């Protein structure tokens, strides 16, 4: 099924448990991204999971967009310059796709607000030094593959691949300190990546009891 304007305009739009405006375009066998301008930049989250998309591309100007869910597609490559149209993107979930070349990580370098990235179950994950290379290219990440990026990993990435842009280590250290302080209060919801993972579990829940339990975690 093509992602037509009609499909987008008839799609379900709702407030998710994080109180973000989300559009669901999942499970439609969509082969490519197109016509997202029909959302009129009114969504914080676009869910394109469980489709047949092969390239992350064709994003229009979506300044409101914060999260894209693209798990369980067939994505093999990423278009360069997506930060020009999605400058505030902070969470990108690409779990279970076909990305295999480390050069695809380079294309995300312009996403300076990207703090959470998942590439779990992509061929790229078995590449030598995949995690360190990703942290080197995207040193502002807080979470990679649902695991917190440690300052020690950032230091190791610098030793392995060379220096980063001025100030990136300091920004990461400041963010880590803030995150640690928030987590010390015992709130699961203080972690954007943890909240995204719980949100995905809610989408896949099959019983009301399971949904209620997960929503309580989000509100804890």
PDB file of C-alpha atoms in Angstrom:
ATOM      1  CA  UNK A   1       0.000   0.000   0.000  1.00  0.00           C
ATOM      2  CA  UNK A   2       1.308   3.428  -0.901  1.00  0.00           C
ATOM      3  CA  UNK A   3       1.479   6.082   1.789  1.00  0.00           C
ATOM      4  CA  UNK A   4      -0.991   8.413   0.124  1.00  0.00           C
ATOM      5  CA  UNK A   5      -2.490  11.622   1.447  1.00  0.00           C
ATOM      6  CA  UNK A   6      -5.775   9.771   1.961  1.00  0.00           C
ATOM      7  CA  UNK A   7      -4.054   7.091   4.053  1.00  0.00           C
ATOM      8  CA  UNK A   8      -2.412   9.730   6.227  1.00  0.00           C
ATOM      9  CA  UNK A   9      -5.569  11.776   6.659  1.00  0.00           C
ATOM     10  CA  UNK A  10      -7.517   8.687   7.706  1.00  0.00           C
ATOM     11  CA  UNK A  11      -4.823   7.414  10.088  1.00  0.00           C
ATOM     12  CA  UNK A  12      -5.359   7.323  13.834  1.00  0.00           C
ATOM     13  CA  UNK A  13      -3.918  10.333  15.667  1.00  0.00           C
ATOM     14  CA  UNK A  14      -3.932  10.265  19.457  1.00  0.00           C
ATOM     15  CA  UNK A  15      -2.193  11.388  22.636  1.00  0.00           C
ATOM     16  CA  UNK A  16       0.106   8.589  23.728  1.00  0.00           C
ATOM     17  CA  UNK A  17       0.891   7.873  27.410  1.00  0.00           C
ATOM     18  CA  UNK A  18       3.707  10.427  27.240  1.00  0.00           C
ATOM     19  CA  UNK A  19       1.102  13.050  26.263  1.00  0.00           C
ATOM     20  CA  UNK A  20       2.682  13.362  22.831  1.00  0.00           C
ATOM     21  CA  UNK A  21       0.598  13.681  19.681  1.00  0.00           C
ATOM     22  CA  UNK A  22       1.224  10.504  17.675  1.00  0.00           C
ATOM     23  CA  UNK A  23       0.103   9.224  14.289  1.00  0.00           C
ATOM     24  CA  UNK A  24      -0.058   5.478  13.697  1.00  0.00           C
ATOM     25  CA  UNK A  25       0.928   4.302  10.219  1.00  0.00           C
ATOM     26  CA  UNK A  26       2.123   0.876  11.251  1.00  0.00           C
ATOM     27  CA  UNK A  27       1.433  -2.475   9.635  1.00  0.00           C
ATOM     28  CA  UNK A  28       0.227  -1.132   6.279  1.00  0.00           C
ATOM     29  CA  UNK A  29       2.890  -2.762   4.043  1.00  0.00           C
ATOM     30  CA  UNK A  30       4.097   0.709   3.041  1.00  0.00           C
ATOM     31  CA  UNK A  31       7.097   0.390   0.659  1.00  0.00           C
ATOM     32  CA  UNK A  32       8.426   3.934   0.935  1.00  0.00           C
ATOM     33  CA  UNK A  33       8.069   7.150   2.910  1.00  0.00           C
ATOM     34  CA  UNK A  34       6.129   9.829   1.062  1.00  0.00           C
ATOM     35  CA  UNK A  35       3.490  12.518   1.535  1.00  0.00           C
ATOM     36  CA  UNK A  36       4.219  13.080   5.228  1.00  0.00           C
ATOM     37  CA  UNK A  37       3.638  16.760   4.605  1.00  0.00           C
ATOM     38  CA  UNK A  38      -0.040  15.811   4.884  1.00  0.00           C
ATOM     39  CA  UNK A  39       0.468  15.579   8.661  1.00  0.00           C
ATOM     40  CA  UNK A  40       0.864  19.379   8.567  1.00  0.00           C
ATOM     41  CA  UNK A  41       3.641  19.061  11.141  1.00  0.00           C
ATOM     42  CA  UNK A  42       1.092  18.382  13.874  1.00  0.00           C
ATOM     43  CA  UNK A  43       2.711  15.242  15.332  1.00  0.00           C
ATOM     44  CA  UNK A  44       5.456  14.670  17.881  1.00  0.00           C
ATOM     45  CA  UNK A  45       5.687  10.961  17.043  1.00  0.00           C
ATOM     46  CA  UNK A  46       5.314   9.147  13.718  1.00  0.00           C
ATOM     47  CA  UNK A  47       4.935   5.368  13.970  1.00  0.00           C
ATOM     48  CA  UNK A  48       5.901   3.613  10.737  1.00  0.00           C
ATOM     49  CA  UNK A  49       6.686   0.254  12.329  1.00  0.00           C
ATOM     50  CA  UNK A  50       5.921  -3.094  10.701  1.00  0.00           C
ATOM     51  CA  UNK A  51       6.023  -1.924   7.081  1.00  0.00           C
ATOM     52  CA  UNK A  52       8.236  -2.681   4.045  1.00  0.00           C
ATOM     53  CA  UNK A  53      10.225   0.571   3.930  1.00  0.00           C
ATOM     54  CA  UNK A  54      13.725   0.189   2.476  1.00  0.00           C
ATOM     55  CA  UNK A  55      15.143   3.715   2.796  1.00  0.00           C
ATOM     56  CA  UNK A  56      14.782   6.349   5.509  1.00  0.00           C
ATOM     57  CA  UNK A  57      14.158   9.308   3.221  1.00  0.00           C
ATOM     58  CA  UNK A  58      11.691  11.894   1.913  1.00  0.00           C
ATOM     59  CA  UNK A  59      10.994  13.662   5.192  1.00  0.00           C
ATOM     60  CA  UNK A  60       9.327  17.038   4.602  1.00  0.00           C
ATOM     61  CA  UNK A  61       9.723  19.964   6.989  1.00  0.00           C
ATOM     62  CA  UNK A  62       8.635  18.490  10.334  1.00  0.00           C
ATOM     63  CA  UNK A  63       9.957  20.852  12.983  1.00  0.00           C
ATOM     64  CA  UNK A  64       7.616  19.451  15.644  1.00  0.00           C
ATOM     65  CA  UNK A  65       8.719  15.847  15.122  1.00  0.00           C
ATOM     66  CA  UNK A  66      10.585  14.333  18.079  1.00  0.00           C
ATOM     67  CA  UNK A  67      10.379  10.582  17.522  1.00  0.00           C
ATOM     68  CA  UNK A  68      10.224   8.214  14.543  1.00  0.00           C
ATOM     69  CA  UNK A  69       9.449   4.529  15.068  1.00  0.00           C
ATOM     70  CA  UNK A  70      10.654   2.411  12.142  1.00  0.00           C
ATOM     71  CA  UNK A  71      11.204  -0.959  13.762  1.00  0.00           C
ATOM     72  CA  UNK A  72      10.454  -4.105  11.762  1.00  0.00           C
ATOM     73  CA  UNK A  73      10.960  -2.665   8.279  1.00  0.00           C
ATOM     74  CA  UNK A  74      13.550  -3.471   5.595  1.00  0.00           C
ATOM     75  CA  UNK A  75      15.614  -0.303   5.809  1.00  0.00           C
ATOM     76  CA  UNK A  76      19.002  -0.663   4.122  1.00  0.00           C
ATOM     77  CA  UNK A  77      20.078   2.973   3.894  1.00  0.00           C
ATOM     78  CA  UNK A  78      19.492   6.455   5.278  1.00  0.00           C
ATOM     79  CA  UNK A  79      19.208   9.620   3.215  1.00  0.00           C
ATOM     80  CA  UNK A  80      21.795  12.261   4.003  1.00  0.00           C
ATOM     81  CA  UNK A  81      20.651  15.576   5.421  1.00  0.00           C
ATOM     82  CA  UNK A  82      17.494  14.431   7.196  1.00  0.00           C
ATOM     83  CA  UNK A  83      18.361  16.884   9.980  1.00  0.00           C
ATOM     84  CA  UNK A  84      17.401  19.720   7.635  1.00  0.00           C
ATOM     85  CA  UNK A  85      13.753  18.632   7.745  1.00  0.00           C
ATOM     86  CA  UNK A  86      13.610  17.064  11.214  1.00  0.00           C
ATOM     87  CA  UNK A  87      15.896  19.335  13.255  1.00  0.00           C
ATOM     88  CA  UNK A  88      14.366  18.461  16.641  1.00  0.00           C
ATOM     89  CA  UNK A  89      14.354  14.682  16.291  1.00  0.00           C
ATOM     90  CA  UNK A  90      15.564  13.173  19.569  1.00  0.00           C
ATOM     91  CA  UNK A  91      14.518   9.503  19.292  1.00  0.00           C
ATOM     92  CA  UNK A  92      15.011   7.192  16.310  1.00  0.00           C
ATOM     93  CA  UNK A  93      14.023   3.532  16.612  1.00  0.00           C
ATOM     94  CA  UNK A  94      15.366   1.376  13.775  1.00  0.00           C
ATOM     95  CA  UNK A  95      15.217  -1.997  15.513  1.00  0.00           C
ATOM     96  CA  UNK A  96      15.098  -5.047  13.219  1.00  0.00           C
ATOM     97  CA  UNK A  97      16.035  -3.598   9.839  1.00  0.00           C
ATOM     98  CA  UNK A  98      18.779  -4.308   7.282  1.00  0.00           C
ATOM     99  CA  UNK A  99      21.370  -1.598   7.934  1.00  0.00           C
ATOM    100  CA  UNK A 100      24.803  -3.154   7.465  1.00  0.00           C
ATOM    101  CA  UNK A 101      27.360  -0.428   6.718  1.00  0.00           C
ATOM    102  CA  UNK A 102      28.889   1.821   9.374  1.00  0.00           C
ATOM    103  CA  UNK A 103      28.759   4.677   6.878  1.00  0.00           C
ATOM    104  CA  UNK A 104      25.007   4.853   7.519  1.00  0.00           C
ATOM    105  CA  UNK A 105      25.823   6.113  11.022  1.00  0.00           C
ATOM    106  CA  UNK A 106      27.675   9.045   9.465  1.00  0.00           C
ATOM    107  CA  UNK A 107      24.423  10.231   7.886  1.00  0.00           C
ATOM    108  CA  UNK A 108      22.922  10.817  11.346  1.00  0.00           C
ATOM    109  CA  UNK A 109      25.706  13.159  12.444  1.00  0.00           C
ATOM    110  CA  UNK A 110      23.655  16.253  11.666  1.00  0.00           C
ATOM    111  CA  UNK A 111      20.951  15.248  14.171  1.00  0.00           C
ATOM    112  CA  UNK A 112      22.461  17.210  17.047  1.00  0.00           C
ATOM    113  CA  UNK A 113      19.413  16.691  19.272  1.00  0.00           C
ATOM    114  CA  UNK A 114      19.313  12.928  18.827  1.00  0.00           C
ATOM    115  CA  UNK A 115      19.657  11.389  22.291  1.00  0.00           C
ATOM    116  CA  UNK A 116      18.143   7.924  21.788  1.00  0.00           C
ATOM    117  CA  UNK A 117      18.956   5.529  18.942  1.00  0.00           C
ATOM    118  CA  UNK A 118      18.168   1.844  18.538  1.00  0.00           C
ATOM    119  CA  UNK A 119      19.772  -0.289  15.849  1.00  0.00           C
ATOM    120  CA  UNK A 120      19.211  -3.622  17.582  1.00  0.00           C
ATOM    121  CA  UNK A 121      18.844  -6.603  15.210  1.00  0.00           C
ATOM    122  CA  UNK A 122      20.497  -4.878  12.253  1.00  0.00           C
ATOM    123  CA  UNK A 123      23.523  -6.507  10.560  1.00  0.00           C
ATOM    124  CA  UNK A 124      25.516  -3.398  11.457  1.00  0.00           C
ATOM    125  CA  UNK A 125      25.491  -4.457  15.104  1.00  0.00           C
ATOM    126  CA  UNK A 126      27.950  -7.295  14.489  1.00  0.00           C
ATOM    127  CA  UNK A 127      30.472  -5.014  12.805  1.00  0.00           C
ATOM    128  CA  UNK A 128      33.716  -4.596  14.704  1.00  0.00           C
ATOM    129  CA  UNK A 129      33.596  -1.683  17.170  1.00  0.00           C
ATOM    130  CA  UNK A 130      30.051  -0.795  16.079  1.00  0.00           C
ATOM    131  CA  UNK A 131      29.074   0.664  19.449  1.00  0.00           C
ATOM    132  CA  UNK A 132      32.236   2.730  19.883  1.00  0.00           C
ATOM    133  CA  UNK A 133      32.046   4.000  16.308  1.00  0.00           C
ATOM    134  CA  UNK A 134      28.425   5.073  16.774  1.00  0.00           C
ATOM    135  CA  UNK A 135      29.265   6.862  20.022  1.00  0.00           C
ATOM    136  CA  UNK A 136      32.204   8.542  18.290  1.00  0.00           C
ATOM    137  CA  UNK A 137      30.012   9.829  15.468  1.00  0.00           C
ATOM    138  CA  UNK A 138      27.085  10.756  17.732  1.00  0.00           C
ATOM    139  CA  UNK A 139      28.710  11.710  21.053  1.00  0.00           C
ATOM    140  CA  UNK A 140      25.584  13.518  22.266  1.00  0.00           C
ATOM    141  CA  UNK A 141      23.642  10.229  22.455  1.00  0.00           C
ATOM    142  CA  UNK A 142      22.399   9.327  25.925  1.00  0.00           C
ATOM    143  CA  UNK A 143      21.084   5.890  24.990  1.00  0.00           C
ATOM    144  CA  UNK A 144      22.210   3.486  22.281  1.00  0.00           C
ATOM    145  CA  UNK A 145      20.277   0.253  21.797  1.00  0.00           C
ATOM    146  CA  UNK A 146      18.392   0.898  25.042  1.00  0.00           C
ATOM    147  CA  UNK A 147      21.647   1.010  27.018  1.00  0.00           C
ATOM    148  CA  UNK A 148      22.932   4.191  28.603  1.00  0.00           C
ATOM    149  CA  UNK A 149      26.046   5.634  26.978  1.00  0.00           C
ATOM    150  CA  UNK A 150      28.748   5.780  29.625  1.00  0.00           C
ATOM    151  CA  UNK A 151      31.366   8.484  29.903  1.00  0.00           C
ATOM    152  CA  UNK A 152      33.984   5.712  29.839  1.00  0.00           C
ATOM    153  CA  UNK A 153      32.646   4.597  26.443  1.00  0.00           C
ATOM    154  CA  UNK A 154      32.879   8.137  25.128  1.00  0.00           C
ATOM    155  CA  UNK A 155      36.481   8.342  26.331  1.00  0.00           C
ATOM    156  CA  UNK A 156      37.271   5.006  24.701  1.00  0.00           C
ATOM    157  CA  UNK A 157      35.705   6.185  21.438  1.00  0.00           C
ATOM    158  CA  UNK A 158      37.977   9.231  21.476  1.00  0.00           C
ATOM    159  CA  UNK A 159      41.045   7.037  22.054  1.00  0.00           C
ATOM    160  CA  UNK A 160      40.022   4.688  19.254  1.00  0.00           C
ATOM    161  CA  UNK A 161      38.828   7.091  16.575  1.00  0.00           C
ATOM    162  CA  UNK A 162      40.305  10.447  17.507  1.00  0.00           C
ATOM    163  CA  UNK A 163      38.995  13.724  18.945  1.00  0.00           C
ATOM    164  CA  UNK A 164      35.459  15.050  18.637  1.00  0.00           C
ATOM    165  CA  UNK A 165      34.096  18.496  17.965  1.00  0.00           C
ATOM    166  CA  UNK A 166      34.895  21.030  20.677  1.00  0.00           C
ATOM    167  CA  UNK A 167      32.531  20.906  23.612  1.00  0.00           C
ATOM    168  CA  UNK A 168      30.820  17.612  22.791  1.00  0.00           C
ATOM    169  CA  UNK A 169      32.401  15.772  25.722  1.00  0.00           C
ATOM    170  CA  UNK A 170      31.354  18.540  28.080  1.00  0.00           C
ATOM    171  CA  UNK A 171      27.785  18.484  26.793  1.00  0.00           C
ATOM    172  CA  UNK A 172      27.634  14.722  27.231  1.00  0.00           C
ATOM    173  CA  UNK A 173      29.036  14.966  30.748  1.00  0.00           C
ATOM    174  CA  UNK A 174      26.501  17.628  31.698  1.00  0.00           C
ATOM    175  CA  UNK A 175      23.669  15.546  30.271  1.00  0.00           C
ATOM    176  CA  UNK A 176      24.880  12.459  32.113  1.00  0.00           C
ATOM    177  CA  UNK A 177      25.013  14.339  35.397  1.00  0.00           C
ATOM    178  CA  UNK A 178      21.471  15.613  34.901  1.00  0.00           C
ATOM    179  CA  UNK A 179      20.243  12.142  33.976  1.00  0.00           C
ATOM    180  CA  UNK A 180      21.903  10.590  37.034  1.00  0.00           C
ATOM    181  CA  UNK A 181      20.320  13.155  39.331  1.00  0.00           C
ATOM    182  CA  UNK A 182      16.900  12.462  37.825  1.00  0.00           C
ATOM    183  CA  UNK A 183      17.310   8.701  38.098  1.00  0.00           C
ATOM    184  CA  UNK A 184      18.303   8.998  41.742  1.00  0.00           C
ATOM    185  CA  UNK A 185      14.730  10.101  42.433  1.00  0.00           C
ATOM    186  CA  UNK A 186      13.553   6.624  41.397  1.00  0.00           C
ATOM    187  CA  UNK A 187      11.491   7.718  38.403  1.00  0.00           C
ATOM    188  CA  UNK A 188      11.517   5.392  35.422  1.00  0.00           C
ATOM    189  CA  UNK A 189      10.008   8.137  33.296  1.00  0.00           C
ATOM    190  CA  UNK A 190      13.128  10.305  33.743  1.00  0.00           C
ATOM    191  CA  UNK A 191      14.759   8.299  30.958  1.00  0.00           C
ATOM    192  CA  UNK A 192      13.454   9.222  27.507  1.00  0.00           C
ATOM    193  CA  UNK A 193      14.731   5.955  26.095  1.00  0.00           C
ATOM    194  CA  UNK A 194      13.180   3.890  28.868  1.00  0.00           C
ATOM    195  CA  UNK A 195       9.870   5.648  28.289  1.00  0.00           C
ATOM    196  CA  UNK A 196      10.119   4.915  24.562  1.00  0.00           C
ATOM    197  CA  UNK A 197      10.714   1.246  25.299  1.00  0.00           C
ATOM    198  CA  UNK A 198       7.725   1.070  27.661  1.00  0.00           C
ATOM    199  CA  UNK A 199       5.619   2.890  25.072  1.00  0.00           C
ATOM    200  CA  UNK A 200       6.530   0.260  22.486  1.00  0.00           C
ATOM    201  CA  UNK A 201       5.561  -2.474  24.962  1.00  0.00           C
ATOM    202  CA  UNK A 202       2.192  -0.773  25.441  1.00  0.00           C
ATOM    203  CA  UNK A 203       1.612  -0.804  21.681  1.00  0.00           C
ATOM    204  CA  UNK A 204       2.303  -4.549  21.591  1.00  0.00           C
ATOM    205  CA  UNK A 205       0.327  -5.397  24.741  1.00  0.00           C
ATOM    206  CA  UNK A 206      -2.533  -7.832  24.272  1.00  0.00           C
ATOM    207  CA  UNK A 207      -4.451  -7.456  27.542  1.00  0.00           C
ATOM    208  CA  UNK A 208      -5.910  -4.509  29.425  1.00  0.00           C
ATOM    209  CA  UNK A 209      -4.098  -5.633  32.581  1.00  0.00           C
ATOM    210  CA  UNK A 210      -0.740  -5.469  30.807  1.00  0.00           C
ATOM    211  CA  UNK A 211      -1.523  -2.019  29.397  1.00  0.00           C
ATOM    212  CA  UNK A 212      -2.572  -0.761  32.851  1.00  0.00           C
ATOM    213  CA  UNK A 213       0.646  -2.076  34.404  1.00  0.00           C
ATOM    214  CA  UNK A 214       2.856  -0.436  31.778  1.00  0.00           C
ATOM    215  CA  UNK A 215       1.013   2.871  31.971  1.00  0.00           C
ATOM    216  CA  UNK A 216       1.581   2.899  35.734  1.00  0.00           C
ATOM    217  CA  UNK A 217       5.326   2.529  35.058  1.00  0.00           C
ATOM    218  CA  UNK A 218       5.214   5.553  32.768  1.00  0.00           C
ATOM    219  CA  UNK A 219       3.499   7.621  35.431  1.00  0.00           C
ATOM    220  CA  UNK A 220       5.722   6.424  38.286  1.00  0.00           C
TER     221      UNK A 220
END
